[in-house]
Coordinates of C-alpha atoms and ligand atoms in Angstrom, one line a residue:
M87 CA 14.2 -2.5 -65.3
T88 CA 11.5 0.1 -66.3
T89 CA 8.1 -0.5 -64.7
K90 CA 5.2 -1.1 -67.1
P91 CA 2.6 1.7 -67.4
K92 CA -0.6 0.8 -65.5
V93 CA -4.0 1.2 -67.1
L94 CA -7.5 1.1 -65.6
I95 CA -10.5 0.2 -67.8
S96 CA -13.4 1.6 -65.7
D97 CA -16.4 1.1 -68.1
K98 CA -17.7 -1.9 -69.9
M99 CA -15.5 -2.3 -73.0
D100 CA -14.8 -5.0 -75.6
P101 CA -12.2 -7.4 -74.2
N102 CA -9.9 -6.6 -77.2
A103 CA -9.0 -3.4 -75.3
A104 CA -7.4 -5.3 -72.4
R105 CA -5.7 -7.7 -74.8
I106 CA -4.1 -4.8 -76.7
F107 CA -2.9 -3.1 -73.6
E108 CA -1.2 -6.2 -72.5
A109 CA 0.3 -6.9 -75.9
R110 CA 1.7 -3.3 -76.0
G111 CA 3.4 -3.7 -72.7
C112 CA 1.0 -2.2 -70.2
D113 CA -0.5 -3.7 -67.1
V114 CA -4.2 -3.5 -67.2
D115 CA -7.0 -3.8 -64.6
V116 CA -10.7 -4.0 -65.7
I117 CA -12.8 -2.7 -62.8
T118 CA -16.2 -1.4 -63.8
G119 CA -19.3 0.0 -62.0
E120 CA -17.5 1.5 -59.1
T121 CA -18.8 4.5 -57.2
P122 CA -17.0 7.9 -57.6
E123 CA -15.5 7.4 -54.1
Q124 CA -14.1 3.9 -55.0
L125 CA -12.6 5.4 -58.2
I126 CA -11.0 8.2 -56.3
A127 CA -9.5 5.7 -53.8
R128 CA -8.1 3.6 -56.7
I129 CA -7.1 6.0 -59.4
G130 CA -3.8 7.2 -57.9
E131 CA -1.9 4.1 -59.0
Y132 CA -2.7 4.3 -62.7
D133 CA -0.9 6.0 -65.6
G134 CA -3.8 5.6 -68.1
L135 CA -7.6 5.5 -67.8
A136 CA -9.9 4.0 -70.5
I137 CA -13.6 5.0 -70.2
R138 CA -16.9 5.2 -72.0
S139 CA -19.7 7.5 -70.9
S140 CA -20.4 6.1 -67.4
T141 CA -17.2 7.0 -65.6
K142 CA -17.3 10.7 -64.7
V143 CA -13.8 12.1 -64.6
T144 CA -14.4 15.0 -62.3
K145 CA -12.0 17.5 -60.7
E146 CA -12.1 15.4 -57.6
V147 CA -11.1 12.2 -59.5
L148 CA -8.3 14.1 -61.3
A149 CA -7.0 15.5 -58.0
A150 CA -6.6 12.0 -56.7
A151 CA -5.0 10.8 -60.0
K152 CA -1.4 11.6 -59.1
N153 CA 0.2 9.4 -61.7
L154 CA -2.4 9.8 -64.5
K155 CA -0.9 10.8 -67.9
V156 CA -3.7 10.0 -70.3
I157 CA -7.5 9.4 -70.4
G158 CA -8.9 7.6 -73.4
R159 CA -12.6 7.8 -74.3
A160 CA -13.7 4.7 -76.2
G161 CA -16.3 6.8 -78.1
I162 CA -16.9 10.4 -79.1
G163 CA -18.4 12.6 -76.5
V164 CA -16.1 13.7 -73.7
D165 CA -18.6 15.7 -71.7
N166 CA -18.0 13.3 -68.8
V167 CA -14.4 14.5 -68.5
D168 CA -13.4 17.8 -66.9
I169 CA -11.1 18.7 -69.8
P170 CA -9.9 22.0 -68.4
A171 CA -9.0 20.3 -65.1
A172 CA -7.2 17.5 -67.0
S173 CA -5.3 20.0 -69.1
A174 CA -4.3 22.0 -66.0
Q175 CA -3.0 18.8 -64.5
G176 CA -1.1 17.9 -67.7
V177 CA -3.3 14.9 -68.5
V178 CA -3.9 14.2 -72.2
V179 CA -7.5 13.5 -73.1
M180 CA -8.1 11.4 -76.2
N181 CA -11.3 10.1 -77.9
T182 CA -12.0 7.9 -80.9
P183 CA -13.8 10.3 -83.2
F184 CA -15.0 7.9 -85.9
G185 CA -15.2 4.4 -84.5
N186 CA -18.9 4.5 -83.6
S187 CA -20.2 7.1 -85.9
I188 CA -21.8 4.8 -88.5
T189 CA -23.5 2.8 -85.7
T190 CA -24.9 5.9 -84.1
A191 CA -26.1 7.3 -87.4
E192 CA -27.9 4.0 -88.0
H193 CA -29.5 4.3 -84.6
A194 CA -30.8 7.7 -85.5
I195 CA -32.2 6.3 -88.8
A196 CA -33.8 3.4 -86.8
M197 CA -35.4 5.9 -84.5
I198 CA -36.8 7.8 -87.5
F199 CA -38.5 4.7 -88.8
A200 CA -39.6 3.6 -85.3
L201 CA -41.4 6.9 -84.9
A202 CA -42.8 6.9 -88.4
R203 CA -44.4 3.5 -87.9
Q204 CA -44.8 3.5 -84.1
I205 CA -43.0 0.2 -84.0
P206 CA -42.3 -0.1 -80.3
E207 CA -45.9 0.4 -79.2
A208 CA -47.3 -1.7 -82.0
N209 CA -44.9 -4.5 -81.0
A210 CA -45.8 -4.3 -77.3
R211 CA -49.5 -4.3 -77.9
T212 CA -49.4 -7.1 -80.5
Q213 CA -47.4 -9.3 -78.1
A214 CA -49.9 -8.4 -75.4
G215 CA -52.4 -10.2 -77.5
E216 CA -54.4 -7.1 -78.7
W217 CA -53.8 -7.4 -82.5
P218 CA -54.3 -3.6 -82.7
K219 CA -54.4 -3.3 -86.5
N220 CA -56.7 -0.3 -86.5
A221 CA -54.9 1.6 -83.8
F222 CA -51.9 2.6 -85.8
M223 CA -51.5 4.8 -88.9
G224 CA -48.0 5.7 -89.8
V225 CA -46.4 8.2 -92.2
E226 CA -44.0 7.6 -95.1
V227 CA -40.6 9.1 -94.9
T228 CA -40.2 9.4 -98.7
G229 CA -40.4 13.0 -99.8
K230 CA -40.4 14.3 -96.2
T231 CA -37.9 16.9 -95.0
L232 CA -35.3 15.9 -92.4
G233 CA -33.9 18.8 -90.4
L234 CA -30.3 18.0 -89.3
I235 CA -29.0 20.0 -86.4
G236 CA -25.2 19.4 -86.5
A237 CA -23.7 18.1 -89.8
G238 CA -20.4 16.7 -88.6
N239 CA -19.3 13.0 -88.7
I240 CA -22.6 11.5 -87.6
G241 CA -24.9 14.1 -89.1
S242 CA -23.4 13.6 -92.5
I243 CA -23.8 9.9 -92.3
V244 CA -27.4 10.3 -91.3
A245 CA -27.9 12.7 -94.2
S246 CA -26.5 10.2 -96.7
R247 CA -28.8 7.4 -95.4
A248 CA -31.8 9.8 -95.3
L249 CA -31.1 10.8 -98.9
G250 CA -31.0 7.1 -99.7
V251 CA -34.6 6.6 -98.5
K252 CA -35.6 9.7 -100.5
M253 CA -35.9 12.2 -97.8
K254 CA -35.0 15.9 -98.5
V255 CA -32.3 17.1 -96.0
V256 CA -31.9 20.6 -94.7
A257 CA -29.0 21.2 -92.2
F258 CA -28.3 23.8 -89.6
D259 CA -24.6 23.9 -88.6
P260 CA -22.7 27.2 -88.4
F261 CA -19.5 25.5 -89.3
L262 CA -20.8 23.7 -92.4
T263 CA -19.3 25.3 -95.5
P264 CA -21.5 25.8 -98.6
E265 CA -19.2 23.5 -100.5
R266 CA -19.5 20.7 -98.0
A267 CA -23.3 21.1 -98.0
V268 CA -23.3 20.7 -101.8
E269 CA -21.0 17.7 -101.5
M270 CA -23.4 16.2 -98.9
G271 CA -26.4 16.9 -101.0
V272 CA -28.1 18.9 -98.2
E273 CA -29.5 22.4 -98.1
K274 CA -27.7 24.6 -95.5
V275 CA -30.3 26.7 -93.7
E276 CA -30.6 28.8 -90.5
L277 CA -32.1 27.2 -87.4
D278 CA -35.5 29.0 -87.7
A279 CA -35.9 27.9 -91.3
L280 CA -35.1 24.3 -90.3
L281 CA -37.6 24.5 -87.4
E282 CA -40.3 25.8 -89.8
R283 CA -39.7 23.3 -92.6
A284 CA -38.7 19.9 -91.0
D285 CA -41.0 17.0 -90.8
F286 CA -38.4 15.1 -88.8
I287 CA -35.6 16.8 -86.8
T288 CA -32.5 14.9 -85.7
L289 CA -29.8 16.3 -83.5
H290 CA -26.0 15.6 -83.9
T291 CA -24.1 18.3 -82.1
P292 CA -21.9 18.1 -79.0
L293 CA -23.3 19.6 -75.8
T294 CA -21.7 23.0 -75.5
D295 CA -22.8 26.4 -74.1
Q296 CA -24.1 27.2 -77.6
T297 CA -26.0 24.0 -78.2
R298 CA -27.4 23.4 -74.7
N299 CA -31.2 23.6 -74.9
I300 CA -31.0 24.3 -78.6
L301 CA -34.5 22.8 -78.8
S302 CA -35.8 25.1 -76.1
R303 CA -39.6 25.6 -75.5
E304 CA -39.4 28.7 -77.6
N305 CA -37.7 26.8 -80.5
L306 CA -40.0 23.7 -80.1
L307 CA -43.0 26.0 -80.5
K308 CA -41.5 27.2 -83.9
T309 CA -41.6 23.7 -85.3
K310 CA -44.1 22.4 -87.8
N311 CA -47.3 20.9 -86.3
G312 CA -46.8 17.1 -86.4
V313 CA -43.0 17.2 -86.3
R314 CA -41.1 14.1 -85.1
I315 CA -37.9 14.6 -83.1
V316 CA -34.9 12.3 -82.7
N317 CA -32.0 12.9 -80.3
C318 CA -29.1 10.4 -80.4
A319 CA -26.5 13.1 -79.5
R320 CA -26.6 14.4 -76.0
G321 CA -29.3 15.0 -73.3
G322 CA -29.4 18.7 -72.5
L323 CA -29.9 19.6 -76.2
I324 CA -33.7 19.5 -75.7
D325 CA -35.9 21.0 -73.0
E326 CA -37.4 17.7 -71.8
D327 CA -40.4 19.3 -69.9
A328 CA -41.4 21.4 -73.0
L329 CA -41.1 18.3 -75.2
K330 CA -43.4 16.4 -72.9
D331 CA -46.0 19.2 -73.0
L332 CA -45.9 19.3 -76.8
L333 CA -46.2 15.5 -77.1
V334 CA -49.2 15.7 -74.8
S335 CA -50.7 18.6 -76.8
G336 CA -50.0 16.6 -80.1
H337 CA -48.0 19.5 -81.6
V338 CA -45.0 17.1 -81.6
A339 CA -46.2 13.8 -83.2
G340 CA -43.4 11.7 -81.8
A341 CA -40.1 11.9 -80.1
A342 CA -37.3 9.3 -79.8
L343 CA -34.5 9.9 -77.4
D344 CA -31.4 7.8 -76.8
V345 CA -29.9 10.3 -74.5
F346 CA -31.2 12.2 -71.5
K347 CA -30.3 15.3 -69.5
T348 CA -29.7 13.1 -66.5
E349 CA -28.3 9.6 -67.0
P350 CA -29.1 6.9 -66.1
A351 CA -32.6 8.2 -66.7
K352 CA -34.8 6.4 -64.2
D353 CA -37.7 8.8 -63.8
S354 CA -37.8 11.2 -66.8
P355 CA -40.8 13.5 -67.2
L356 CA -41.1 12.0 -70.7
F357 CA -41.7 8.5 -69.6
G358 CA -45.3 7.5 -70.5
A359 CA -45.8 10.6 -72.8
P360 CA -47.8 9.8 -76.0
N361 CA -45.7 8.8 -78.9
F362 CA -42.5 8.9 -76.9
I363 CA -39.9 6.1 -77.4
C364 CA -36.5 5.8 -75.9
T365 CA -33.4 3.7 -75.6
P366 CA -30.9 3.7 -72.7
H367 CA -28.0 5.5 -74.6
L368 CA -27.5 2.6 -77.0
G369 CA -26.4 4.8 -80.0
A370 CA -22.9 3.3 -80.0
S371 CA -23.9 -0.2 -78.8
T372 CA -23.2 -2.5 -81.8
T373 CA -20.6 -5.2 -81.9
E374 CA -18.8 -3.5 -84.7
A375 CA -18.6 -0.1 -83.1
Q376 CA -17.5 -1.5 -79.7
V377 CA -14.7 -3.5 -81.3
N378 CA -13.7 -0.4 -83.3
V379 CA -13.6 2.0 -80.3
A380 CA -12.0 -0.5 -77.9
L381 CA -9.2 -1.3 -80.4
Q382 CA -8.6 2.3 -81.1
V383 CA -8.6 3.6 -77.6
A384 CA -6.2 0.9 -76.4
E385 CA -3.8 1.5 -79.4
Q386 CA -3.9 5.2 -78.8
L387 CA -3.4 5.1 -75.0
A388 CA -0.6 2.4 -75.2
D389 CA 1.1 4.4 -78.0
Y390 CA 1.2 7.5 -75.8
L391 CA 2.3 5.6 -72.6
V392 CA 4.9 3.5 -74.3
N393 CA 6.1 5.6 -77.3
G394 CA 4.9 9.2 -76.7
G395 CA 2.7 9.1 -79.8
V396 CA -0.4 11.4 -79.6
T397 CA -3.5 10.6 -81.7
N398 CA -6.9 12.2 -81.4
A399 CA -6.0 14.2 -78.3
L400 CA -8.4 17.0 -77.5
N401 CA -6.0 19.1 -75.4
M402 CA -2.7 18.6 -77.1
P403 CA -1.2 18.6 -80.7
S404 CA -1.2 15.3 -82.5
L405 CA 2.0 13.4 -82.9
S406 CA 1.9 10.2 -85.0
A407 CA 3.7 7.0 -84.0
E408 CA 5.9 7.6 -87.1
E409 CA 6.7 11.2 -86.1
A410 CA 7.2 10.5 -82.4
P411 CA 10.7 8.8 -82.6
K412 CA 11.9 11.6 -85.0
L413 CA 10.6 14.3 -82.9
K414 CA 11.7 12.9 -79.6
P415 CA 15.2 14.3 -79.7
Y416 CA 13.9 17.7 -81.0
M417 CA 11.4 17.8 -78.1
K418 CA 14.2 17.1 -75.7
L419 CA 16.3 19.9 -77.2
A420 CA 13.3 22.3 -77.3
E421 CA 12.6 21.6 -73.6
Q422 CA 16.2 22.1 -72.6
L423 CA 16.4 25.4 -74.5
G424 CA 13.1 26.6 -72.9
S425 CA 14.4 25.5 -69.6
M426 CA 17.7 27.3 -70.1
V427 CA 15.9 30.6 -71.0
G428 CA 13.5 30.1 -68.1
Q429 CA 16.3 29.5 -65.6
L430 CA 18.4 32.5 -66.8
T431 CA 15.7 35.1 -67.1
R432 CA 14.7 37.0 -64.1
D433 CA 12.6 39.7 -65.8
S434 CA 9.0 39.2 -66.7
V435 CA 8.7 37.9 -70.2
P436 CA 5.7 39.1 -72.3
R437 CA 6.8 37.2 -75.4
I438 CA 8.6 34.0 -76.4
S439 CA 9.5 33.1 -79.9
I440 CA 10.4 29.7 -81.2
H441 CA 12.2 29.6 -84.5
T442 CA 13.0 26.4 -86.4
E443 CA 15.6 26.3 -89.1
G444 CA 16.7 23.7 -91.6
A445 CA 15.6 20.1 -91.0
A446 CA 13.7 21.2 -87.8
A447 CA 11.5 23.4 -89.9
E448 CA 10.2 20.5 -91.9
L449 CA 8.7 18.8 -88.8
N450 CA 5.5 19.2 -86.9
M451 CA 6.2 22.4 -84.9
K452 CA 3.4 22.2 -82.3
P453 CA 5.0 19.5 -80.1
M454 CA 8.3 21.4 -80.1
V455 CA 6.5 24.6 -79.1
A456 CA 4.8 22.8 -76.3
A457 CA 8.1 21.4 -75.2
V458 CA 9.8 24.8 -75.2
L459 CA 6.9 26.2 -73.1
A460 CA 7.1 23.3 -70.7
G461 CA 10.8 23.9 -70.1
F462 CA 10.4 27.6 -69.8
L463 CA 7.5 27.5 -67.4
R464 CA 8.9 24.7 -65.2
V465 CA 10.9 27.2 -63.3
Q466 CA 7.5 28.7 -62.1
S467 CA 5.8 25.4 -61.4
D468 CA 7.0 21.8 -61.3
T469 CA 3.7 20.4 -62.4
V470 CA 4.1 21.9 -65.9
N471 CA 4.3 19.5 -68.8
M472 CA 3.7 19.6 -72.6
V473 CA 0.0 19.2 -72.1
N474 CA -0.7 22.1 -69.7
A475 CA 2.2 24.4 -70.8
P476 CA 0.3 26.0 -73.7
Y477 CA -2.7 26.6 -71.4
L478 CA -0.5 28.1 -68.7
A479 CA 1.3 30.3 -71.1
K480 CA -2.1 31.6 -72.3
E481 CA -3.4 32.1 -68.8
R482 CA -0.3 34.1 -67.9
G483 CA -0.6 36.3 -71.0
L484 CA 2.6 35.0 -72.6
E485 CA 2.6 35.7 -76.3
V486 CA 4.0 32.7 -78.2
R487 CA 5.4 33.3 -81.7
E488 CA 6.4 30.5 -84.1
V489 CA 8.7 31.1 -87.1
K490 CA 10.1 28.6 -89.6
T491 CA 13.0 28.9 -92.0
E492 CA 13.4 25.9 -94.2
R493 CA 16.8 27.0 -95.5
E494 CA 19.8 25.7 -93.5
G495 CA 22.0 28.2 -91.7
D496 CA 25.3 27.3 -90.0
Y497 CA 23.7 24.0 -88.8
H498 CA 21.6 21.5 -90.7
T499 CA 19.0 21.8 -88.1
L500 CA 18.4 24.4 -85.4
I501 CA 15.9 25.5 -82.8
R502 CA 16.2 29.1 -81.5
V503 CA 14.2 30.3 -78.5
S504 CA 14.1 34.0 -77.9
V505 CA 12.4 35.9 -75.1
K506 CA 11.5 39.6 -75.0
T507 CA 12.5 41.0 -71.6
E508 CA 12.8 44.5 -70.1
S509 CA 16.5 44.4 -71.0
G510 CA 15.8 43.5 -74.6
E511 CA 15.6 40.3 -76.7
R512 CA 17.7 37.4 -75.5
S513 CA 18.1 34.1 -77.4
V514 CA 19.6 30.6 -77.1
A515 CA 19.9 28.1 -79.9
G516 CA 20.6 24.4 -80.2
T517 CA 21.1 21.7 -82.7
L518 CA 21.1 17.9 -82.8
F519 CA 24.4 16.1 -83.3
N520 CA 23.9 13.0 -85.5
N521 CA 20.2 13.9 -85.5
V522 CA 19.8 12.6 -81.9
E523 CA 22.1 14.4 -79.4
P524 CA 20.8 17.8 -78.3
R525 CA 23.5 20.5 -78.1
L526 CA 23.4 24.1 -77.1
V527 CA 25.3 26.1 -79.7
E528 CA 24.5 29.7 -78.9
L529 CA 23.9 31.4 -75.7
F530 CA 22.8 35.1 -75.6
G531 CA 24.8 35.9 -78.8
I532 CA 27.9 33.9 -77.7
K533 CA 28.8 30.7 -79.6
V534 CA 29.3 27.7 -77.2
E535 CA 28.9 24.0 -77.6
A536 CA 27.4 22.3 -74.6
E537 CA 25.3 19.4 -73.6
L538 CA 22.6 20.5 -71.1
A539 CA 22.2 17.8 -68.5
G540 CA 22.1 17.4 -64.8
H541 CA 23.7 20.0 -62.5
M542 CA 25.4 22.9 -64.3
M543 CA 26.9 26.3 -63.5
Y544 CA 26.6 29.3 -65.7
I545 CA 29.2 32.0 -65.1
V546 CA 29.7 35.3 -66.9
N547 CA 33.1 36.9 -66.4
E548 CA 35.6 39.2 -68.0
D549 CA 37.9 37.1 -70.2
A550 CA 41.2 37.3 -68.4
P551 CA 44.1 34.8 -67.7
G552 CA 43.9 32.6 -64.6
F553 CA 40.2 32.5 -64.2
I554 CA 39.7 28.9 -65.2
G555 CA 42.3 27.9 -62.7
R556 CA 40.7 29.8 -59.9
I557 CA 37.2 28.4 -60.5
G558 CA 38.6 24.9 -60.8
T559 CA 40.4 25.3 -57.5
L560 CA 37.3 26.7 -55.7
L561 CA 35.1 23.8 -56.8
G562 CA 37.8 21.2 -56.1
E563 CA 38.3 22.6 -52.6
N564 CA 34.5 22.2 -52.0
G565 CA 34.5 18.6 -53.3
I566 CA 32.6 19.4 -56.5
N567 CA 33.7 17.4 -59.4
I568 CA 33.6 19.1 -62.9
G569 CA 32.3 16.9 -65.7
T570 CA 32.6 19.2 -68.7
F571 CA 33.9 22.7 -69.4
N572 CA 32.4 24.8 -72.1
L573 CA 33.7 28.2 -72.8
G574 CA 32.6 30.9 -75.2
R575 CA 33.4 34.6 -75.6
R576 CA 32.4 37.5 -77.7
E577 CA 36.0 38.5 -78.4
A578 CA 39.4 38.0 -76.8
G579 CA 39.5 40.0 -73.6
G580 CA 35.7 40.7 -73.7
E581 CA 32.8 39.1 -71.9
A582 CA 33.0 35.3 -71.6
V583 CA 30.5 32.7 -70.5
L584 CA 31.4 29.4 -68.9
L585 CA 29.1 26.5 -68.7
L586 CA 30.2 23.8 -66.4
S587 CA 28.6 20.5 -65.8
V588 CA 29.2 19.3 -62.2
D589 CA 28.5 16.0 -60.6
S590 CA 26.5 17.4 -57.7
A591 CA 24.4 20.4 -56.8
V592 CA 26.5 23.5 -56.1
P593 CA 25.6 24.9 -52.6
E594 CA 24.7 28.6 -52.2
T595 CA 27.8 29.3 -50.3
V596 CA 30.0 28.1 -53.1
L597 CA 28.0 30.1 -55.7
K598 CA 28.7 33.2 -53.5
Q599 CA 32.4 32.5 -53.4
A600 CA 32.5 32.0 -57.2
C601 CA 30.7 35.3 -57.6
A602 CA 33.4 37.0 -55.5
L603 CA 36.2 35.8 -57.7
P604 CA 37.9 38.6 -59.7
G605 CA 36.2 39.5 -63.0
V606 CA 33.1 37.5 -62.3
K607 CA 29.8 39.2 -63.2
L608 CA 27.2 36.5 -62.7
V609 CA 27.0 33.0 -61.4
K610 CA 24.0 30.8 -61.5
A611 CA 23.3 27.2 -60.8
L612 CA 21.2 25.4 -63.4
A613 CA 19.6 22.0 -63.4
F614 CA 18.3 19.9 -66.4
A615 CA 16.3 16.8 -66.5
Ligands
NAI967 N1 -25.9 8.2 -78.5 C1 -24.6 7.8 -78.5 O1 -24.3 6.7 -78.1 C2 -23.6 8.6 -79.2 C3 -23.7 9.9 -79.2 N2 -22.7 10.7 -79.9 C4 -22.8 12.1 -79.8 O2 -23.2 12.6 -81.1 C5 -22.8 13.9 -81.3 C6 -22.2 14.2 -82.6 O3 -21.0 13.5 -82.8 P1 -20.1 13.7 -84.1 O4 -21.0 13.8 -85.3 O5 -19.1 12.6 -84.1 O6 -19.4 15.1 -83.8 P2 -18.8 16.1 -84.8 O7 -17.9 16.9 -84.0 O8 -18.2 15.4 -86.0 O9 -20.0 16.9 -85.3 C7 -20.7 17.9 -84.5 C8 -21.2 18.9 -85.4 O10 -21.9 19.8 -84.6 C9 -21.7 21.1 -85.2 N3 -22.1 22.2 -84.2 C10 -21.3 22.7 -83.2 N4 -21.9 23.7 -82.6 C11 -23.1 23.8 -83.2 C12 -24.3 24.6 -83.0 N5 -24.2 25.6 -82.1 N6 -25.3 24.5 -83.8 C13 -25.3 23.5 -84.8 N7 -24.3 22.7 -85.0 C14 -23.2 22.8 -84.3 C15 -20.3 21.1 -85.5 O11 -20.0 22.1 -86.5 C16 -20.1 19.7 -86.1 O12 -20.3 19.7 -87.5 C17 -21.8 14.2 -80.1 O13 -22.5 14.9 -79.1 C18 -21.5 12.8 -79.6 O14 -21.2 12.8 -78.2 C19 -21.7 10.1 -80.5 C20 -21.6 8.7 -80.5 C21 -22.5 7.8 -79.9
HPV968 O1 -19.4 8.0 -78.1 C1 -20.3 8.7 -77.6 O2 -20.3 9.9 -77.6 C2 -21.3 8.0 -76.9 O3 -22.2 8.7 -76.4 C3 -21.3 6.6 -76.7 O4 -21.4 6.4 -75.4 P1 -21.1 4.9 -74.7 O5 -19.7 4.6 -75.0 O6 -22.0 4.0 -75.3 O7 -21.4 5.1 -73.3

């Protein structure tokens, strides 16, 4: 009986998430609000972790997560996950990139109106019995210019809503194409122009080295006198001390933050500043968005843990639930071929090429490439898997080439893996029998037909009578049972290769004796998963 994958939900999430995990065959624990130390003590037993923004998945948490295969963020921002550390450890990181975007855009729009009409303060003072009718004078948003920093999913929804209330929208986003800007009905501008022209500025970028402090003191000073600023993206995009000074001086007429540099924000310099309003990271907190992201994250995580489907992963190529079953045997074949080359290549390898032919060439190649690399690099490190293999290959300066030939060759489907070594290019190729059974069909230019599984022996010898008998006797005398025998040769009497599957590992002493048999050039023990 296979054990069920175990998932931990460590942040407050809609109960649908737990239900879906159970329905999809996972065991699930919901344990929220723990300290980092408690999470570190617990995480080792889980295959999957579902989080929002409160759980910080640090290097230390990952180091303790010995069984972890996947982290799912029920939301968009993944700055609370150490993605390089997760990738190095082979843990897939997924998010739900669209589930809460409408909701967050609506929060930004709500903030714009709250600032324009000072609703929070007017509300508080009215309820305090003041009836302060003469204390407030708002501004209309109609006809005003909204400066959008970041025009991705949320930014573009904000733009559409702002256009709906008759604002003019200018956008700064280096990745926004002119065509998309036209489609969105916004004017694409440089940051300085936006700062100069905007009556309201709203931020919708991730927090990266390029966006950190994008509204620095220097940039805030370039804004229009009386500007109003909204941040529902990430704390850290704005210099909070500078913003406070400019609210006090009146240069900034209002600021609304949903996110802070340090969260939970318990004593921000901005608290109490004039015309400052804030919410405690509520951008995604609507019933609709929370149901969306909870359902999505649970489906995605369960799909990966149960079927190997990969959706919305940030550190691995996607693989849909429909593709996964079709690609599974190919990935097995790809991994075996990579492993074969890795085990048989002693020289350093500056380049590896993966060539798909026939039916294989019609499929998503990225997962096959990742599987080849995982097999190839596993000889160097047993913690390599499909997630971290492409990163490791890059780190080690291994050039990876991908080639596709849709035309069929000798086989209806084929994967060929070639490596460039000091002694030249060497390649192995494999096909799928009945579309499901991986078979090696070519080994360094010699045609063979072998299943790569378990313990194997690879022998290169001069093709001469009597050899098969001698190797059979040697193994028999040492109690090693031969499963299958696969022989290939360039020409009669030339170089021959023998691939034997054996029921147990071949000891070093037996490998040496085999090597000493007449005509034997090379003997190597191989192992396949
Ligand atoms: N307050 C909340 O509860 C929530 C906050 N968020 C945050 O909102 C932000 C935006 O999310 P999405 O729109 O879904 O992301 P997205 O990835 O769709 O869009 C981000 C945009 O920022 C742009 N960008 C990247 N670098 C830039 C730079 N240096 N200058 C200007 N633009 C740049 C990108 O080109 C992209 O168009 C994220 O930080 C996310 O974490 C998302 C959901 C809820
Ligand atoms: O999705 C995002 O990026 C968010 O910031 C939402 O955060 P939350 O899930 O509400 O903690």
